[in-house]
Amino acid sequence: MQADAAARDGQPVLFAVMAMPRTGSSLLNGMFRAHPDAYVHGELFNPRGIENHIREEFRAQADMRLRETDPIAFVRAAFAFAPNGERVRGFKHFHSQSVPVSDWLLASGEVRKIILDRENRLAMYASSRLAKDTGVWNMGAHAPERRLAALRQTRTGFNPQAFRRFVARMDAIYARYAAAKGPVTRITYAQAALGETAAVHEFLGLEPLDLPPPKAKLHGSDIIGRFHEADRPAIEAVLSDMGREDWATEPV
């Protein structure tokens, strides 16, 4: 495979997880980040929380101004940096954080793309709203059960028009991802959540490790139940109209 060929040639294997928020990207990227043969960042272009996304060793020597003035050069600098000579280097990217970077990655023949999608758009929408409402985007795998229980009791509102716009926007972004050039593989939220990641590890030439999940699942499988009960009829009507009654639940 191409990753093995790159390793034999002594060339680094470069990759980007192409995703959008609430698709399991922190879970998947966390697996790569924990691998000793990989040097992996979070979201290089997250507008907040740089310390949580861009690794300290790189930040200490990088020209961080390039994030704004020349984002492609910043990505190249990140790919070139591996403090312990790690062979596999990458980060995760959301199209909305930098469209020029997204377009460059999708057109690149040298960067491997892992496209991570969550087909259940209602689950994405609910998870995004709850994260914004509570300020909790992720919790570690060993988060106190009391905190998780309190979080799972939170409910959010539903706006039919806003949801339809959300679905259209996600579908348009993933259509762009689907047109990616060069080496590409795909994985779903369900596969990542179930630990079915051997294929994407192989895609990067990494040996899968038996590691505990880096993140806790924040909410249950009843997706409609994440909204206020008064919104249930409107949600069911929209799902019926879209022919996506299956989005009412998500098994994993």
CSV table of C-alpha atoms in Angstrom, one decimal:
chain,number,residue,atom,x,y,z
A,1,MET,CA,0.0,0.0,0.0
A,2,GLN,CA,1.1,3.6,-0.4
A,3,ALA,CA,1.7,4.2,3.3
A,4,ASP,CA,4.1,1.2,3.4
A,5,ALA,CA,5.9,2.5,0.2
A,6,ALA,CA,6.3,5.9,1.8
A,7,ALA,CA,7.8,4.3,4.9
A,8,ARG,CA,10.2,2.2,2.9
A,9,ASP,CA,11.3,5.3,1.1
A,10,GLY,CA,11.9,7.1,4.4
A,11,GLN,CA,9.1,9.6,3.5
A,12,PRO,CA,6.7,10.8,6.2
A,13,VAL,CA,3.1,9.7,5.9
A,14,LEU,CA,1.0,12.9,6.0
A,15,PHE,CA,-2.8,12.8,6.7
A,16,ALA,CA,-5.8,14.9,7.6
A,17,VAL,CA,-9.0,13.7,9.2
A,18,MET,CA,-11.7,15.6,7.2
A,19,ALA,CA,-14.7,15.9,9.4
A,20,MET,CA,-17.2,18.3,10.9
A,21,PRO,CA,-18.1,18.9,14.6
A,22,ARG,CA,-19.9,16.1,16.5
A,23,THR,CA,-18.9,13.3,14.1
A,24,GLY,CA,-16.6,11.5,16.6
A,25,SER,CA,-13.5,13.3,15.3
A,26,SER,CA,-12.0,13.8,18.8
A,27,LEU,CA,-12.4,10.1,19.5
A,28,LEU,CA,-10.8,9.0,16.2
A,29,ASN,CA,-8.1,11.6,16.3
A,30,GLY,CA,-7.4,10.8,19.9
A,31,MET,CA,-6.5,7.2,18.9
A,32,PHE,CA,-4.0,8.5,16.4
A,33,ARG,CA,-2.6,11.1,18.8
A,34,ALA,CA,-1.9,8.3,21.4
A,35,HIS,CA,0.1,6.2,18.9
A,36,PRO,CA,3.9,6.3,19.5
A,37,ASP,CA,4.6,6.2,15.8
A,38,ALA,CA,2.5,9.3,15.0
A,39,TYR,CA,2.6,13.0,15.8
A,40,VAL,CA,-0.9,14.4,15.6
A,41,HIS,CA,-2.5,17.7,16.3
A,42,GLY,CA,-6.2,18.5,16.9
A,43,GLU,CA,-7.7,21.3,14.8
A,44,LEU,CA,-4.9,23.4,13.6
A,45,PHE,CA,-7.4,26.2,12.7
A,46,ASN,CA,-9.7,26.1,15.6
A,47,PRO,CA,-10.3,29.8,16.5
A,48,ARG,CA,-10.3,29.1,20.2
A,49,GLY,CA,-8.3,26.8,22.5
A,50,ILE,CA,-5.1,26.7,20.5
A,51,GLU,CA,-3.4,25.1,23.5
A,52,ASN,CA,-5.8,22.1,23.4
A,53,HIS,CA,-5.4,21.6,19.6
A,54,ILE,CA,-1.8,22.5,18.5
A,55,ARG,CA,0.9,20.5,20.3
A,56,GLU,CA,3.2,22.4,22.6
A,57,GLU,CA,6.5,21.3,21.0
A,58,PHE,CA,5.4,22.6,17.6
A,59,ARG,CA,3.9,25.9,19.0
A,60,ALA,CA,7.1,26.7,20.8
A,61,GLN,CA,9.1,26.9,17.5
A,62,ALA,CA,6.4,27.7,14.9
A,63,ASP,CA,5.6,31.1,13.4
A,64,MET,CA,2.0,31.1,14.7
A,65,ARG,CA,1.2,34.2,12.6
A,66,LEU,CA,1.1,31.9,9.5
A,67,ARG,CA,-2.2,30.5,10.6
A,68,GLU,CA,-3.7,33.8,9.5
A,69,THR,CA,-1.2,35.1,6.9
A,70,ASP,CA,-0.4,31.9,5.0
A,71,PRO,CA,-2.4,28.9,6.3
A,72,ILE,CA,-1.0,26.5,3.7
A,73,ALA,CA,2.5,27.3,4.8
A,74,PHE,CA,1.4,26.7,8.4
A,75,VAL,CA,0.1,23.2,7.5
A,76,ARG,CA,3.3,22.4,5.7
A,77,ALA,CA,5.3,23.5,8.7
A,78,ALA,CA,3.2,21.3,10.9
A,79,PHE,CA,3.7,18.3,8.6
A,80,ALA,CA,7.5,18.9,8.6
A,81,PHE,CA,7.7,18.9,12.4
A,82,ALA,CA,8.1,15.6,14.3
A,83,PRO,CA,10.2,16.0,17.5
A,84,ASN,CA,11.0,12.3,17.8
A,85,GLY,CA,11.1,11.5,14.1
A,86,GLU,CA,7.5,10.2,14.1
A,87,ARG,CA,6.8,8.8,10.7
A,88,VAL,CA,3.0,9.5,10.6
A,89,ARG,CA,2.0,13.2,11.0
A,90,GLY,CA,-1.4,14.7,10.8
A,91,PHE,CA,-4.3,16.7,12.2
A,92,LYS,CA,-8.1,17.0,11.9
A,93,HIS,CA,-9.8,19.6,9.9
A,94,PHE,CA,-13.2,21.1,9.6
A,95,HIS,CA,-14.1,22.8,6.3
A,96,SER,CA,-15.6,25.8,8.0
A,97,GLN,CA,-12.4,26.6,9.9
A,98,SER,CA,-10.4,27.3,6.8
A,99,VAL,CA,-11.9,26.8,3.3
A,100,PRO,CA,-8.5,27.4,1.6
A,101,VAL,CA,-6.9,24.7,3.7
A,102,SER,CA,-9.8,22.4,3.1
A,103,ASP,CA,-9.5,22.9,-0.7
A,104,TRP,CA,-5.8,22.4,-0.7
A,105,LEU,CA,-6.0,19.2,1.3
A,106,LEU,CA,-8.7,17.8,-0.9
A,107,ALA,CA,-6.7,18.5,-4.0
A,108,SER,CA,-3.4,17.2,-2.6
A,109,GLY,CA,-1.9,14.0,-3.9
A,110,GLU,CA,0.6,13.9,-1.0
A,111,VAL,CA,-1.8,14.1,1.9
A,112,ARG,CA,-3.9,11.1,2.9
A,113,LYS,CA,-7.5,12.0,3.6
A,114,ILE,CA,-9.6,10.2,6.2
A,115,ILE,CA,-13.2,11.3,5.7
A,116,LEU,CA,-15.2,10.9,8.8
A,117,ASP,CA,-19.0,11.3,8.6
A,118,ARG,CA,-22.0,10.8,10.8
A,119,GLU,CA,-25.0,9.9,8.6
A,120,ASN,CA,-27.5,10.7,11.4
A,121,ARG,CA,-27.7,14.5,10.9
A,122,LEU,CA,-30.3,14.8,13.7
A,123,ALA,CA,-27.7,13.3,16.1
A,124,MET,CA,-25.1,15.8,14.8
A,125,TYR,CA,-27.6,18.7,15.2
A,126,ALA,CA,-28.6,17.7,18.7
A,127,SER,CA,-25.1,17.1,19.8
A,128,SER,CA,-23.9,20.5,18.5
A,129,ARG,CA,-26.8,22.4,20.1
A,130,LEU,CA,-26.2,20.6,23.5
A,131,ALA,CA,-22.5,21.4,23.3
A,132,LYS,CA,-23.2,25.1,22.7
A,133,ASP,CA,-25.9,25.1,25.4
A,134,THR,CA,-23.7,23.4,28.1
A,135,GLY,CA,-20.2,24.5,27.0
A,136,VAL,CA,-19.2,20.8,27.2
A,137,TRP,CA,-17.8,19.5,23.9
A,138,ASN,CA,-15.9,16.5,25.2
A,139,MET,CA,-15.2,14.6,28.4
A,140,GLY,CA,-12.5,12.1,29.1
A,141,ALA,CA,-13.2,8.4,29.3
A,142,HIS,CA,-13.0,8.5,33.1
A,143,ALA,CA,-15.4,11.4,33.6
A,144,PRO,CA,-17.3,11.1,36.8
A,145,GLU,CA,-20.6,9.3,36.3
A,146,ARG,CA,-22.4,12.0,38.3
A,147,ARG,CA,-21.3,14.7,35.8
A,148,LEU,CA,-22.3,12.5,32.8
A,149,ALA,CA,-25.7,11.8,34.3
A,150,ALA,CA,-26.4,15.5,34.9
A,151,LEU,CA,-25.3,16.3,31.3
A,152,ARG,CA,-27.6,13.6,29.9
A,153,GLN,CA,-30.6,15.2,31.6
A,154,THR,CA,-30.1,18.5,29.6
A,155,ARG,CA,-32.5,19.1,26.8
A,156,THR,CA,-32.3,21.5,23.9
A,157,GLY,CA,-34.7,23.2,21.5
A,158,PHE,CA,-35.5,22.3,17.9
A,159,ASN,CA,-36.1,24.6,15.0
A,160,PRO,CA,-37.4,22.9,11.8
A,161,GLN,CA,-36.0,25.5,9.4
A,162,ALA,CA,-32.7,25.7,11.2
A,163,PHE,CA,-32.4,21.9,11.1
A,164,ARG,CA,-33.1,21.7,7.4
A,165,ARG,CA,-30.5,24.4,6.7
A,166,PHE,CA,-28.0,22.4,8.9
A,167,VAL,CA,-28.7,19.2,6.9
A,168,ALA,CA,-28.2,21.0,3.6
A,169,ARG,CA,-25.0,22.6,4.7
A,170,MET,CA,-23.5,19.3,6.0
A,171,ASP,CA,-24.5,17.5,2.8
A,172,ALA,CA,-22.9,20.2,0.7
A,173,ILE,CA,-19.6,20.0,2.7
A,174,TYR,CA,-19.5,16.2,2.5
A,175,ALA,CA,-20.1,16.4,-1.2
A,176,ARG,CA,-17.0,18.5,-1.5
A,177,TYR,CA,-15.1,15.9,0.7
A,178,ALA,CA,-16.3,13.1,-1.6
A,179,ALA,CA,-14.6,14.8,-4.5
A,180,ALA,CA,-11.2,14.5,-2.8
A,181,LYS,CA,-8.2,13.6,-5.0
A,182,GLY,CA,-5.3,11.4,-4.1
A,183,PRO,CA,-5.3,8.7,-1.4
A,184,VAL,CA,-8.7,8.7,0.5
A,185,THR,CA,-10.4,6.4,2.9
A,186,ARG,CA,-13.7,6.7,4.7
A,187,ILE,CA,-15.0,5.8,8.2
A,188,THR,CA,-18.3,6.4,9.9
A,189,TYR,CA,-19.1,7.7,13.4
A,190,ALA,CA,-20.5,4.2,14.3
A,191,GLN,CA,-17.2,2.5,13.2
A,192,ALA,CA,-15.1,4.9,15.2
A,193,ALA,CA,-17.4,4.6,18.3
A,194,LEU,CA,-17.2,0.8,18.1
A,195,GLY,CA,-13.4,0.8,17.7
A,196,GLU,CA,-13.6,-0.6,14.1
A,197,THR,CA,-10.5,1.4,13.1
A,198,ALA,CA,-8.1,-1.3,11.8
A,199,ALA,CA,-8.7,-0.2,8.2
A,200,VAL,CA,-7.8,3.5,8.8
A,201,HIS,CA,-4.8,2.5,10.9
A,202,GLU,CA,-3.6,0.3,8.0
A,203,PHE,CA,-4.3,3.2,5.6
A,204,LEU,CA,-1.6,5.2,7.5
A,205,GLY,CA,0.7,2.2,8.0
A,206,LEU,CA,0.1,2.2,11.8
A,207,GLU,CA,-0.3,-0.9,13.9
A,208,PRO,CA,-3.6,-0.6,15.9
A,209,LEU,CA,-3.1,-0.4,19.6
A,210,ASP,CA,-5.3,-1.8,22.3
A,211,LEU,CA,-6.1,1.5,24.0
A,212,PRO,CA,-9.0,2.6,26.1
A,213,PRO,CA,-11.4,5.1,24.4
A,214,PRO,CA,-10.0,8.6,24.9
A,215,LYS,CA,-13.5,10.2,25.2
A,216,ALA,CA,-16.7,9.4,27.0
A,217,LYS,CA,-20.0,9.2,25.1
A,218,LEU,CA,-22.0,12.2,26.3
A,219,HIS,CA,-25.6,11.4,25.3
A,220,GLY,CA,-27.8,8.4,24.9
A,221,SER,CA,-29.2,6.6,21.8
A,222,ASP,CA,-32.6,8.3,21.9
A,223,ILE,CA,-31.9,11.2,19.7
A,224,ILE,CA,-35.4,12.8,19.8
A,225,GLY,CA,-35.1,12.5,23.6
A,226,ARG,CA,-32.3,15.0,23.5
A,227,PHE,CA,-34.8,17.7,22.7
A,228,HIS,CA,-37.6,19.2,24.7
A,229,GLU,CA,-40.6,16.9,24.8
A,230,ALA,CA,-42.8,19.7,23.3
A,231,ASP,CA,-40.6,19.6,20.2
A,232,ARG,CA,-41.3,15.9,19.5
A,233,PRO,CA,-44.2,16.3,17.1
A,234,ALA,CA,-42.2,18.8,15.0
A,235,ILE,CA,-39.2,16.6,14.9
A,236,GLU,CA,-41.2,13.5,13.9
A,237,ALA,CA,-42.9,15.5,11.2
A,238,VAL,CA,-39.6,16.8,9.7
A,239,LEU,CA,-38.0,13.3,9.8
A,240,SER,CA,-41.1,11.8,8.1
A,241,ASP,CA,-41.0,14.5,5.4
A,242,MET,CA,-37.3,13.8,4.8
A,243,GLY,CA,-37.8,10.0,4.8
A,244,ARG,CA,-35.4,9.7,7.7
A,245,GLU,CA,-37.4,8.3,10.5
A,246,ASP,CA,-34.3,6.2,11.3
A,247,TRP,CA,-32.6,9.3,12.6
A,248,ALA,CA,-34.9,9.2,15.7
A,249,THR,CA,-32.3,6.9,17.3
A,250,GLU,CA,-28.6,6.0,17.0
A,251,PRO,CA,-27.6,2.6,18.4
A,252,VAL,CA,-24.0,3.6,19.3
